[in-house]
Amino acid sequence: MVERYNPNAIEKKWQKIWEEEKTFKTVMDKSKEKFYALVEFPYPSGAGLHVGHPRSYTALDVVSRKRRMQDQVVLYPMGFDAFGLPTENFAIKNKIHPRIVTEQNIENFTKQLKSIGFSFDWDRVIDTTQPDYYKWTQWIFIQMFKKGLAYKKEYPINWCPNDKVGLSNEEVVNGHCERCGAKVEHRVRNQWMLKITEYADRLIDDLDLVDYLPHIKQQQINWIGRSKGAEINFSIKNHDEKLTVYTTRPDTIYGSTYMVIAPEHKIIDILKDEIENYDEVLKYKDLANKKSDFERGEMNKDKTGVELKGVKAINPLTNEEIPVWISDYVMVTYGTGAIMAVPAHDTRDYEFAKKFNLPIVEVVSGGNVENEAYTDTQTGTMINSGILDGLEVKDAKEKIIKYIEENGLGEKKTNFKLRDWVFSRQRYWGEPIPMVYCEEHGWNPIDEKELPLLLPEVENYEPTDDGSSPLSTIPEFVNTTCPICGGPAHRETDTMPQWAGSSWYYLRYMDPNNQDALVGKDEVEYFSPIDWYNGGNEHTTLHLLYSRFWHKFLYDIGVVPTKEPYMKRTSHGMILGENNEKMSKSRGNVVNPDDIVENYGADTLRTYEMFISEFDKSVPWSDESLVGVRKYLDRVWRLQDILVKGNEYSSDMEVLINQTIKKVTDDYESMKFNTAISQLMILLNSFTKKGQINKKELETYLILLNPCAPHLTEEIWQILGHKTQMANANIWPTFDESKLTSDMVEIPVQVNGKVRGKIEVSKDASKEEIIEKSQQEENVKAFLAGKNVRKVIFVPGKILNIVAN
Ligand code: ANZ
């Protein structure tokens, strides 16, 4: 009998060996196939690792370990996305420098990650807050500035009054700050912006080049929100000013009975002398400003608005005078901030028209809002529509666009929901933006030789009350000279947002210590692109899109060889608390991975997380299944007790073993970890039932299980006498196609019409062989004892019935 399975001792032992021997160090070898697996690097929070992290990390660890045993060069790196608000807020509260907080947190995360036995190359760890890393983040920013992709703009930003920080639209969830939950306000600030919109078309079109899960592609497409339509100018009666609208339905222009502009539209100021109810208009504008974009855009809310009394616009096709309203359902940041309202065919316009008693004119037959068929007004025949009458919608669109272009009334236009990326944060713990302002020469980047522009040491990281960055209070940092004329100038004091460092980190892993370039040519040629990237669904529209944008830019300036960074993107479901709710301190349902490693072992934690459900589904934590998985590993350990000699699969196990090799090999690659593990459990049961396993069989079993339970399997492997580790050996088994189905069949044996036993015989066994074997079956023997066989009925391949009395 072997000693009891003792994961604590075994796991520490192997982790030490891996560390000392640098087992998972990645070395380029052009003669071999490479596999670059990436998981999202964590933000090293004070709370430490969450049991959600190992779900993603174990998954690609499984694939990475398998690929190493298939003789591939695997790059599976880890790092820390360490700039950001929580650390800064913690530092302010506890009066510890964020640098120290970050170091402590990284140390703790590293210890935790190592205790789970991930096969990361620890020599490639990156930390986005290290100057030799953020030097290149700054360098990329400067290249973007040089290409006109970084610019300054007065921009109404989402402002979190609690964190005192500007937020990108992506960081605002239902009108609230994604991090702290405070209600978001609007504030106008002079911000650095990155022109992601210039890449909008390519960010959609190049999705054809990659293998992302369908829902991930769709979410990106929706987020970018490409919409094709036209801009049309409406003139203002008795005024030179024109009001330009954006519409996706220029064909419905004859049905446009009024216009609506955003409360922030600049024409309000221009027409101030004409507007008879200017005070009322200003009051409404004020009110709208206090609402978030989300509240304003909400579909089902009651429509509000104020007419600009004294102002009339002219519908350029009907030549009719129509009223102009302001309402907060029109956003200033989308299209032109003005719409031609077509209440018969647009739900929001319809609700508005009903409320304020505005005329509704149907222009697509059968397609109006009051009609059930409304849901699809993209088809139908034009009515009440002058030159468009009788045309189908599609043709009407073409004709009207041609008409407005020929008559100087407007032009075809593509719009995107995606906005440029607000890239300034008024906070301390981020990358300094390497820009300098001089009265004469405006904004210019610092000399690239001066990079990195170091984040200065400060005593106080508290944002200032006017919302400026803490850096603005340090004269030694602020005051500098103009890189163009050498005259007095001042530095930008905003820092980069959370998403900067993570937009290109995957490139640095390829060559983490390069002092002369962001990544070496040889390395980037060899390791690009990333073969497989797994991460959270919540990053589909933020990080994933941002990093694709940066990558495309780096491709354009010749830094990277591929158009896309990630060939494949998958995502995992969340692990919920045992009560089926999201894990959180306040709900008291947090499971700490350290406790699981301590009490059950890392191999149990890993195997459990791969086993609990389909990988992309959310699943509640379950102590019961955890215990079940631990028992399974105990039984694997005890296979040593029934070990016999043998260098070939035994004939009765051969089929099941081949089936298992095939299934596990396929399932790991398609992220069906749970069914791979259940197949391994079935095979284990067969060995246990048989009461023996030979050496060859045990070795195959260990190899297949190794990616999930690497410590346990290495230990038994060593006990079997192997001098080298499994981890980097080219030993992944292949299956024999001809041995996937059994040529044995199971035949039920009846005695006088009742099944008394089952026997296993070869498919083409003769009737005589079968009768003979049936009489050796214990139970059948018992029922035949003292009787004479009168008759034997045999249905080949199906059943044997013995009549006896
Ligand atoms: C007339 C019309 C008739 C419209 C109709 C729709 C249906 P997407 O597809 O999202 O791009 N719109 C334009 N700018 C807007 C803004 N700043 N705020 C709110 N709504 C705006 O939608 C474009 C449509 O949304 C445009 O086409 C416009 O209404 C409205 F039967 O023009 B449409």
PDB file of N, CA and C in Angstrom, residues 613-641:
ATOM      1  N   SER A 613     -18.175  22.723 -14.703  1.00  0.00           N
ATOM      2  CA  SER A 613     -19.253  22.955 -15.670  1.00  0.00           C
ATOM      3  C   SER A 613     -18.643  23.229 -17.022  1.00  0.00           C
ATOM      4  N   GLU A 614     -19.505  23.470 -17.994  1.00  0.00           N
ATOM      5  CA  GLU A 614     -18.986  23.885 -19.285  1.00  0.00           C
ATOM      6  C   GLU A 614     -18.203  25.172 -19.049  1.00  0.00           C
ATOM      7  N   PHE A 615     -17.105  25.292 -19.755  1.00  0.00           N
ATOM      8  CA  PHE A 615     -16.159  26.353 -19.450  1.00  0.00           C
ATOM      9  C   PHE A 615     -16.723  27.759 -19.622  1.00  0.00           C
ATOM     10  N   ASP A 616     -17.611  27.934 -20.583  1.00  0.00           N
ATOM     11  CA  ASP A 616     -18.102  29.293 -20.848  1.00  0.00           C
ATOM     12  C   ASP A 616     -19.336  29.636 -20.017  1.00  0.00           C
ATOM     13  N   LYS A 617     -19.757  28.718 -19.146  1.00  0.00           N
ATOM     14  CA  LYS A 617     -20.952  28.993 -18.349  1.00  0.00           C
ATOM     15  C   LYS A 617     -20.582  29.460 -16.936  1.00  0.00           C
ATOM     16  N   SER A 618     -21.407  30.333 -16.391  1.00  0.00           N
ATOM     17  CA  SER A 618     -21.226  30.693 -14.984  1.00  0.00           C
ATOM     18  C   SER A 618     -21.640  29.513 -14.130  1.00  0.00           C
ATOM     19  N   VAL A 619     -21.008  29.401 -12.978  1.00  0.00           N
ATOM     20  CA  VAL A 619     -21.312  28.245 -12.142  1.00  0.00           C
ATOM     21  C   VAL A 619     -21.069  28.598 -10.675  1.00  0.00           C
ATOM     22  N   PRO A 620     -21.976  28.174  -9.801  1.00  0.00           N
ATOM     23  CA  PRO A 620     -21.731  28.446  -8.387  1.00  0.00           C
ATOM     24  C   PRO A 620     -20.659  27.522  -7.819  1.00  0.00           C
ATOM     25  N   TRP A 621     -19.909  28.028  -6.885  1.00  0.00           N
ATOM     26  CA  TRP A 621     -18.908  27.228  -6.172  1.00  0.00           C
ATOM     27  C   TRP A 621     -19.626  26.101  -5.437  1.00  0.00           C
ATOM     28  N   SER A 622     -18.996  24.928  -5.364  1.00  0.00           N
ATOM     29  CA  SER A 622     -19.621  23.840  -4.615  1.00  0.00           C
ATOM     30  C   SER A 622     -18.568  23.057  -3.856  1.00  0.00           C
ATOM     31  N   ASP A 623     -18.625  23.138  -2.538  1.00  0.00           N
ATOM     32  CA  ASP A 623     -17.670  22.385  -1.717  1.00  0.00           C
ATOM     33  C   ASP A 623     -17.819  20.891  -1.936  1.00  0.00           C
ATOM     34  N   GLU A 624     -19.068  20.498  -2.192  1.00  0.00           N
ATOM     35  CA  GLU A 624     -19.334  19.074  -2.368  1.00  0.00           C
ATOM     36  C   GLU A 624     -18.580  18.516  -3.581  1.00  0.00           C
ATOM     37  N   SER A 625     -18.678  19.235  -4.728  1.00  0.00           N
ATOM     38  CA  SER A 625     -17.938  18.704  -5.886  1.00  0.00           C
ATOM     39  C   SER A 625     -16.442  18.826  -5.687  1.00  0.00           C
ATOM     40  N   LEU A 626     -16.016  19.824  -4.907  1.00  0.00           N
ATOM     41  CA  LEU A 626     -14.600  19.949  -4.613  1.00  0.00           C
ATOM     42  C   LEU A 626     -14.099  18.688  -3.907  1.00  0.00           C
ATOM     43  N   VAL A 627     -14.858  18.252  -2.925  1.00  0.00           N
ATOM     44  CA  VAL A 627     -14.501  17.040  -2.190  1.00  0.00           C
ATOM     45  C   VAL A 627     -14.503  15.839  -3.136  1.00  0.00           C
ATOM     46  N   GLY A 628     -15.484  15.811  -4.038  1.00  0.00           N
ATOM     47  CA  GLY A 628     -15.561  14.731  -5.018  1.00  0.00           C
ATOM     48  C   GLY A 628     -14.304  14.663  -5.873  1.00  0.00           C
ATOM     49  N   VAL A 629     -13.819  15.825  -6.298  1.00  0.00           N
ATOM     50  CA  VAL A 629     -12.627  15.851  -7.145  1.00  0.00           C
ATOM     51  C   VAL A 629     -11.400  15.401  -6.339  1.00  0.00           C
ATOM     52  N   ARG A 630     -11.337  15.844  -5.086  1.00  0.00           N
ATOM     53  CA  ARG A 630     -10.218  15.399  -4.246  1.00  0.00           C
ATOM     54  C   ARG A 630     -10.213  13.870  -4.103  1.00  0.00           C
ATOM     55  N   LYS A 631     -11.408  13.296  -3.937  1.00  0.00           N
ATOM     56  CA  LYS A 631     -11.493  11.827  -3.809  1.00  0.00           C
ATOM     57  C   LYS A 631     -11.024  11.144  -5.085  1.00  0.00           C
ATOM     58  N   TYR A 632     -11.375  11.755  -6.206  1.00  0.00           N
ATOM     59  CA  TYR A 632     -10.931  11.199  -7.487  1.00  0.00           C
ATOM     60  C   TYR A 632      -9.398  11.169  -7.540  1.00  0.00           C
ATOM     61  N   LEU A 633      -8.766  12.278  -7.141  1.00  0.00           N
ATOM     62  CA  LEU A 633      -7.301  12.305  -7.189  1.00  0.00           C
ATOM     63  C   LEU A 633      -6.689  11.313  -6.193  1.00  0.00           C
ATOM     64  N   ASP A 634      -7.353  11.129  -5.047  1.00  0.00           N
ATOM     65  CA  ASP A 634      -6.901  10.103  -4.097  1.00  0.00           C
ATOM     66  C   ASP A 634      -6.869   8.739  -4.783  1.00  0.00           C
ATOM     67  N   ARG A 635      -7.904   8.471  -5.562  1.00  0.00           N
ATOM     68  CA  ARG A 635      -7.997   7.168  -6.232  1.00  0.00           C
ATOM     69  C   ARG A 635      -6.927   7.043  -7.327  1.00  0.00           C
ATOM     70  N   VAL A 636      -6.643   8.164  -7.993  1.00  0.00           N
ATOM     71  CA  VAL A 636      -5.566   8.123  -8.997  1.00  0.00           C
ATOM     72  C   VAL A 636      -4.255   7.752  -8.298  1.00  0.00           C
ATOM     73  N   TRP A 637      -4.029   8.368  -7.140  1.00  0.00           N
ATOM     74  CA  TRP A 637      -2.808   8.091  -6.363  1.00  0.00           C
ATOM     75  C   TRP A 637      -2.727   6.591  -6.025  1.00  0.00           C
ATOM     76  N   ARG A 638      -3.841   6.022  -5.676  1.00  0.00           N
ATOM     77  CA  ARG A 638      -3.841   4.619  -5.240  1.00  0.00           C
ATOM     78  C   ARG A 638      -3.756   3.615  -6.399  1.00  0.00           C
ATOM     79  N   LEU A 639      -3.767   4.133  -7.631  1.00  0.00           N
ATOM     80  CA  LEU A 639      -3.538   3.221  -8.766  1.00  0.00           C
ATOM     81  C   LEU A 639      -2.204   2.502  -8.595  1.00  0.00           C
ATOM     82  N   GLN A 640      -1.301   3.139  -7.859  1.00  0.00           N
ATOM     83  CA  GLN A 640       0.014   2.522  -7.615  1.00  0.00           C
ATOM     84  C   GLN A 640      -0.115   1.187  -6.901  1.00  0.00           C
ATOM     85  N   ASP A 641      -1.204   1.042  -6.126  1.00  0.00           N
ATOM     86  CA  ASP A 641      -1.400  -0.213  -5.378  1.00  0.00           C
ATOM     87  C   ASP A 641      -1.752  -1.386  -6.285  1.00  0.00           C
TER      88      ASP A 641
END
